[in-house]
């Protein structure tokens, strides 16, 4: 059996602030909590079941590197607009919504509290990809 992709780790400066961002905008919830004794928290989509297929691990340390971006698919174009408006209100909007067509779809990007880019899309052709 080939290896299975299970997680991405982000370096963050404040676990509580980052948990709040990913809960609010991405619908993620804590599934393993290393606070206060530890320095990592695992997040997965709400209702993902046990065990979740994939987790986002927040690692409290100096933020000395970033991923290019994390991508989340929305159910409707209006969801992308709503997220962009809320992100703008909170000063987190990095790129206003735009339609890239084709493999890109309708997209907006926010910055999380440590500057990591998080993409929200509608219309990316994810369905039907073979794994």
PDB file of C-alpha atoms in Angstrom:
ATOM      1  CA  UNK A   1       0.000   0.000   0.000  1.00  0.00           C
ATOM      2  CA  UNK A   2       1.421   3.456  -0.888  1.00  0.00           C
ATOM      3  CA  UNK A   3       1.891   6.095   1.816  1.00  0.00           C
ATOM      4  CA  UNK A   4      -1.243   8.103   2.655  1.00  0.00           C
ATOM      5  CA  UNK A   5      -1.139  11.888   2.974  1.00  0.00           C
ATOM      6  CA  UNK A   6      -2.307  12.653   6.528  1.00  0.00           C
ATOM      7  CA  UNK A   7      -1.350  16.197   7.599  1.00  0.00           C
ATOM      8  CA  UNK A   8       0.191  19.603   6.994  1.00  0.00           C
ATOM      9  CA  UNK A   9       2.017  21.439   9.797  1.00  0.00           C
ATOM     10  CA  UNK A  10       1.929  25.217  10.141  1.00  0.00           C
ATOM     11  CA  UNK A  11       4.229  27.109  12.463  1.00  0.00           C
ATOM     12  CA  UNK A  12       2.167  29.596  14.477  1.00  0.00           C
ATOM     13  CA  UNK A  13       2.957  32.146  17.156  1.00  0.00           C
ATOM     14  CA  UNK A  14      -0.303  31.852  19.131  1.00  0.00           C
ATOM     15  CA  UNK A  15      -2.324  28.612  19.189  1.00  0.00           C
ATOM     16  CA  UNK A  16      -5.579  30.157  20.442  1.00  0.00           C
ATOM     17  CA  UNK A  17      -5.554  32.908  17.806  1.00  0.00           C
ATOM     18  CA  UNK A  18      -4.830  30.419  15.013  1.00  0.00           C
ATOM     19  CA  UNK A  19      -7.458  27.931  16.230  1.00  0.00           C
ATOM     20  CA  UNK A  20     -10.043  30.737  16.193  1.00  0.00           C
ATOM     21  CA  UNK A  21      -9.112  31.688  12.597  1.00  0.00           C
ATOM     22  CA  UNK A  22      -9.291  28.127  11.232  1.00  0.00           C
ATOM     23  CA  UNK A  23     -12.528  27.410  13.126  1.00  0.00           C
ATOM     24  CA  UNK A  24     -14.186  30.602  11.869  1.00  0.00           C
ATOM     25  CA  UNK A  25     -13.167  30.537   8.226  1.00  0.00           C
ATOM     26  CA  UNK A  26     -12.417  26.857   7.468  1.00  0.00           C
ATOM     27  CA  UNK A  27     -14.861  24.969   9.678  1.00  0.00           C
ATOM     28  CA  UNK A  28     -12.055  23.115  11.463  1.00  0.00           C
ATOM     29  CA  UNK A  29     -12.241  21.904  15.059  1.00  0.00           C
ATOM     30  CA  UNK A  30      -9.655  20.673  17.534  1.00  0.00           C
ATOM     31  CA  UNK A  31      -9.308  16.867  17.458  1.00  0.00           C
ATOM     32  CA  UNK A  32      -6.113  16.615  19.534  1.00  0.00           C
ATOM     33  CA  UNK A  33      -5.277  19.385  21.969  1.00  0.00           C
ATOM     34  CA  UNK A  34      -1.717  19.751  23.254  1.00  0.00           C
ATOM     35  CA  UNK A  35      -2.430  22.881  25.268  1.00  0.00           C
ATOM     36  CA  UNK A  36      -1.331  23.978  27.828  1.00  0.00           C
ATOM     37  CA  UNK A  37       1.478  21.482  28.434  1.00  0.00           C
ATOM     38  CA  UNK A  38       2.396  20.988  24.783  1.00  0.00           C
ATOM     39  CA  UNK A  39       2.943  23.018  21.675  1.00  0.00           C
ATOM     40  CA  UNK A  40       0.773  21.336  18.997  1.00  0.00           C
ATOM     41  CA  UNK A  41      -2.929  21.216  18.237  1.00  0.00           C
ATOM     42  CA  UNK A  42      -4.515  19.058  15.538  1.00  0.00           C
ATOM     43  CA  UNK A  43      -7.524  20.362  13.593  1.00  0.00           C
ATOM     44  CA  UNK A  44      -9.917  18.506  11.268  1.00  0.00           C
ATOM     45  CA  UNK A  45     -13.203  19.341   9.553  1.00  0.00           C
ATOM     46  CA  UNK A  46     -16.160  19.324  11.942  1.00  0.00           C
ATOM     47  CA  UNK A  47     -17.935  15.981  11.700  1.00  0.00           C
ATOM     48  CA  UNK A  48     -15.048  14.328   9.846  1.00  0.00           C
ATOM     49  CA  UNK A  49     -15.419  11.176  11.888  1.00  0.00           C
ATOM     50  CA  UNK A  50     -12.738   9.240  13.681  1.00  0.00           C
ATOM     51  CA  UNK A  51     -10.085   9.051  12.635  1.00  0.00           C
ATOM     52  CA  UNK A  52     -10.182  12.017  10.242  1.00  0.00           C
ATOM     53  CA  UNK A  53      -8.596  11.391   6.840  1.00  0.00           C
ATOM     54  CA  UNK A  54      -6.467  14.538   7.096  1.00  0.00           C
ATOM     55  CA  UNK A  55      -5.460  17.005   9.832  1.00  0.00           C
ATOM     56  CA  UNK A  56      -3.936  20.465  10.008  1.00  0.00           C
ATOM     57  CA  UNK A  57      -1.341  20.568  12.771  1.00  0.00           C
ATOM     58  CA  UNK A  58      -0.633  23.927  14.389  1.00  0.00           C
ATOM     59  CA  UNK A  59       2.836  24.003  15.927  1.00  0.00           C
ATOM     60  CA  UNK A  60       3.573  26.864  18.357  1.00  0.00           C
ATOM     61  CA  UNK A  61       7.078  28.103  17.601  1.00  0.00           C
ATOM     62  CA  UNK A  62       8.828  30.940  15.817  1.00  0.00           C
ATOM     63  CA  UNK A  63       7.228  31.461  12.411  1.00  0.00           C
ATOM     64  CA  UNK A  64      10.299  31.364  10.184  1.00  0.00           C
ATOM     65  CA  UNK A  65       8.687  29.829   7.079  1.00  0.00           C
ATOM     66  CA  UNK A  66       5.310  29.631   5.362  1.00  0.00           C
ATOM     67  CA  UNK A  67       3.592  27.335   2.892  1.00  0.00           C
ATOM     68  CA  UNK A  68       2.445  28.964  -0.356  1.00  0.00           C
ATOM     69  CA  UNK A  69      -1.224  28.493   0.566  1.00  0.00           C
ATOM     70  CA  UNK A  70      -3.836  26.108   1.924  1.00  0.00           C
ATOM     71  CA  UNK A  71      -6.917  25.544  -0.241  1.00  0.00           C
ATOM     72  CA  UNK A  72     -10.532  25.094   0.869  1.00  0.00           C
ATOM     73  CA  UNK A  73     -13.463  24.412  -1.488  1.00  0.00           C
ATOM     74  CA  UNK A  74     -16.741  26.271  -0.918  1.00  0.00           C
ATOM     75  CA  UNK A  75     -20.241  25.060  -1.852  1.00  0.00           C
ATOM     76  CA  UNK A  76     -21.248  28.298  -3.612  1.00  0.00           C
ATOM     77  CA  UNK A  77     -19.788  31.451  -5.100  1.00  0.00           C
ATOM     78  CA  UNK A  78     -21.667  33.434  -2.431  1.00  0.00           C
ATOM     79  CA  UNK A  79     -19.690  31.590   0.254  1.00  0.00           C
ATOM     80  CA  UNK A  80     -16.448  32.898  -1.267  1.00  0.00           C
ATOM     81  CA  UNK A  81     -17.895  36.434  -1.250  1.00  0.00           C
ATOM     82  CA  UNK A  82     -19.045  36.084   2.379  1.00  0.00           C
ATOM     83  CA  UNK A  83     -15.626  34.846   3.509  1.00  0.00           C
ATOM     84  CA  UNK A  84     -13.902  37.671   1.620  1.00  0.00           C
ATOM     85  CA  UNK A  85     -16.185  40.285   3.210  1.00  0.00           C
ATOM     86  CA  UNK A  86     -15.612  38.905   6.713  1.00  0.00           C
ATOM     87  CA  UNK A  87     -11.850  38.691   6.045  1.00  0.00           C
ATOM     88  CA  UNK A  88     -11.812  42.292   4.845  1.00  0.00           C
ATOM     89  CA  UNK A  89     -13.738  43.423   7.936  1.00  0.00           C
ATOM     90  CA  UNK A  90     -11.099  41.746  10.124  1.00  0.00           C
ATOM     91  CA  UNK A  91      -8.126  43.015   8.098  1.00  0.00           C
ATOM     92  CA  UNK A  92      -7.247  39.518   6.834  1.00  0.00           C
ATOM     93  CA  UNK A  93      -8.173  39.857   3.139  1.00  0.00           C
ATOM     94  CA  UNK A  94      -5.113  39.264   0.949  1.00  0.00           C
ATOM     95  CA  UNK A  95      -6.808  38.997  -2.477  1.00  0.00           C
ATOM     96  CA  UNK A  96     -10.381  40.064  -3.256  1.00  0.00           C
ATOM     97  CA  UNK A  97     -12.599  37.531  -5.065  1.00  0.00           C
ATOM     98  CA  UNK A  98     -11.831  37.000  -8.742  1.00  0.00           C
ATOM     99  CA  UNK A  99     -12.765  34.441 -11.360  1.00  0.00           C
ATOM    100  CA  UNK A 100      -9.770  32.595 -12.779  1.00  0.00           C
ATOM    101  CA  UNK A 101     -11.918  30.164 -14.780  1.00  0.00           C
ATOM    102  CA  UNK A 102     -10.754  26.688 -15.787  1.00  0.00           C
ATOM    103  CA  UNK A 103      -8.776  24.887 -13.074  1.00  0.00           C
ATOM    104  CA  UNK A 104      -8.775  27.951 -10.823  1.00  0.00           C
ATOM    105  CA  UNK A 105     -12.447  28.831 -10.380  1.00  0.00           C
ATOM    106  CA  UNK A 106     -13.754  31.722  -8.278  1.00  0.00           C
ATOM    107  CA  UNK A 107     -11.159  32.523  -5.613  1.00  0.00           C
ATOM    108  CA  UNK A 108     -10.337  34.743  -2.645  1.00  0.00           C
ATOM    109  CA  UNK A 109      -7.342  34.584  -0.295  1.00  0.00           C
ATOM    110  CA  UNK A 110      -7.051  35.503   3.376  1.00  0.00           C
ATOM    111  CA  UNK A 111      -3.980  35.719   5.605  1.00  0.00           C
ATOM    112  CA  UNK A 112      -4.146  33.829   8.881  1.00  0.00           C
ATOM    113  CA  UNK A 113      -2.814  35.521  12.042  1.00  0.00           C
ATOM    114  CA  UNK A 114       0.787  34.531  11.173  1.00  0.00           C
ATOM    115  CA  UNK A 115       0.623  35.483   7.499  1.00  0.00           C
ATOM    116  CA  UNK A 116      -0.052  32.052   5.964  1.00  0.00           C
ATOM    117  CA  UNK A 117      -2.246  32.361   2.866  1.00  0.00           C
ATOM    118  CA  UNK A 118      -5.545  30.469   2.867  1.00  0.00           C
ATOM    119  CA  UNK A 119      -7.460  30.134  -0.409  1.00  0.00           C
ATOM    120  CA  UNK A 120     -11.240  29.736  -0.643  1.00  0.00           C
ATOM    121  CA  UNK A 121     -12.582  28.624  -4.016  1.00  0.00           C
ATOM    122  CA  UNK A 122     -15.762  27.725  -5.809  1.00  0.00           C
ATOM    123  CA  UNK A 123     -15.730  25.805  -9.067  1.00  0.00           C
ATOM    124  CA  UNK A 124     -12.313  24.177  -8.969  1.00  0.00           C
ATOM    125  CA  UNK A 125     -12.697  20.825 -10.724  1.00  0.00           C
ATOM    126  CA  UNK A 126     -11.758  18.646  -7.731  1.00  0.00           C
ATOM    127  CA  UNK A 127     -14.633  16.174  -8.162  1.00  0.00           C
ATOM    128  CA  UNK A 128     -13.765  13.345 -10.511  1.00  0.00           C
ATOM    129  CA  UNK A 129     -10.015  13.406  -9.931  1.00  0.00           C
ATOM    130  CA  UNK A 130      -8.597   9.919  -9.581  1.00  0.00           C
ATOM    131  CA  UNK A 131      -6.596   9.225  -6.446  1.00  0.00           C
TER     132      UNK A 131
END
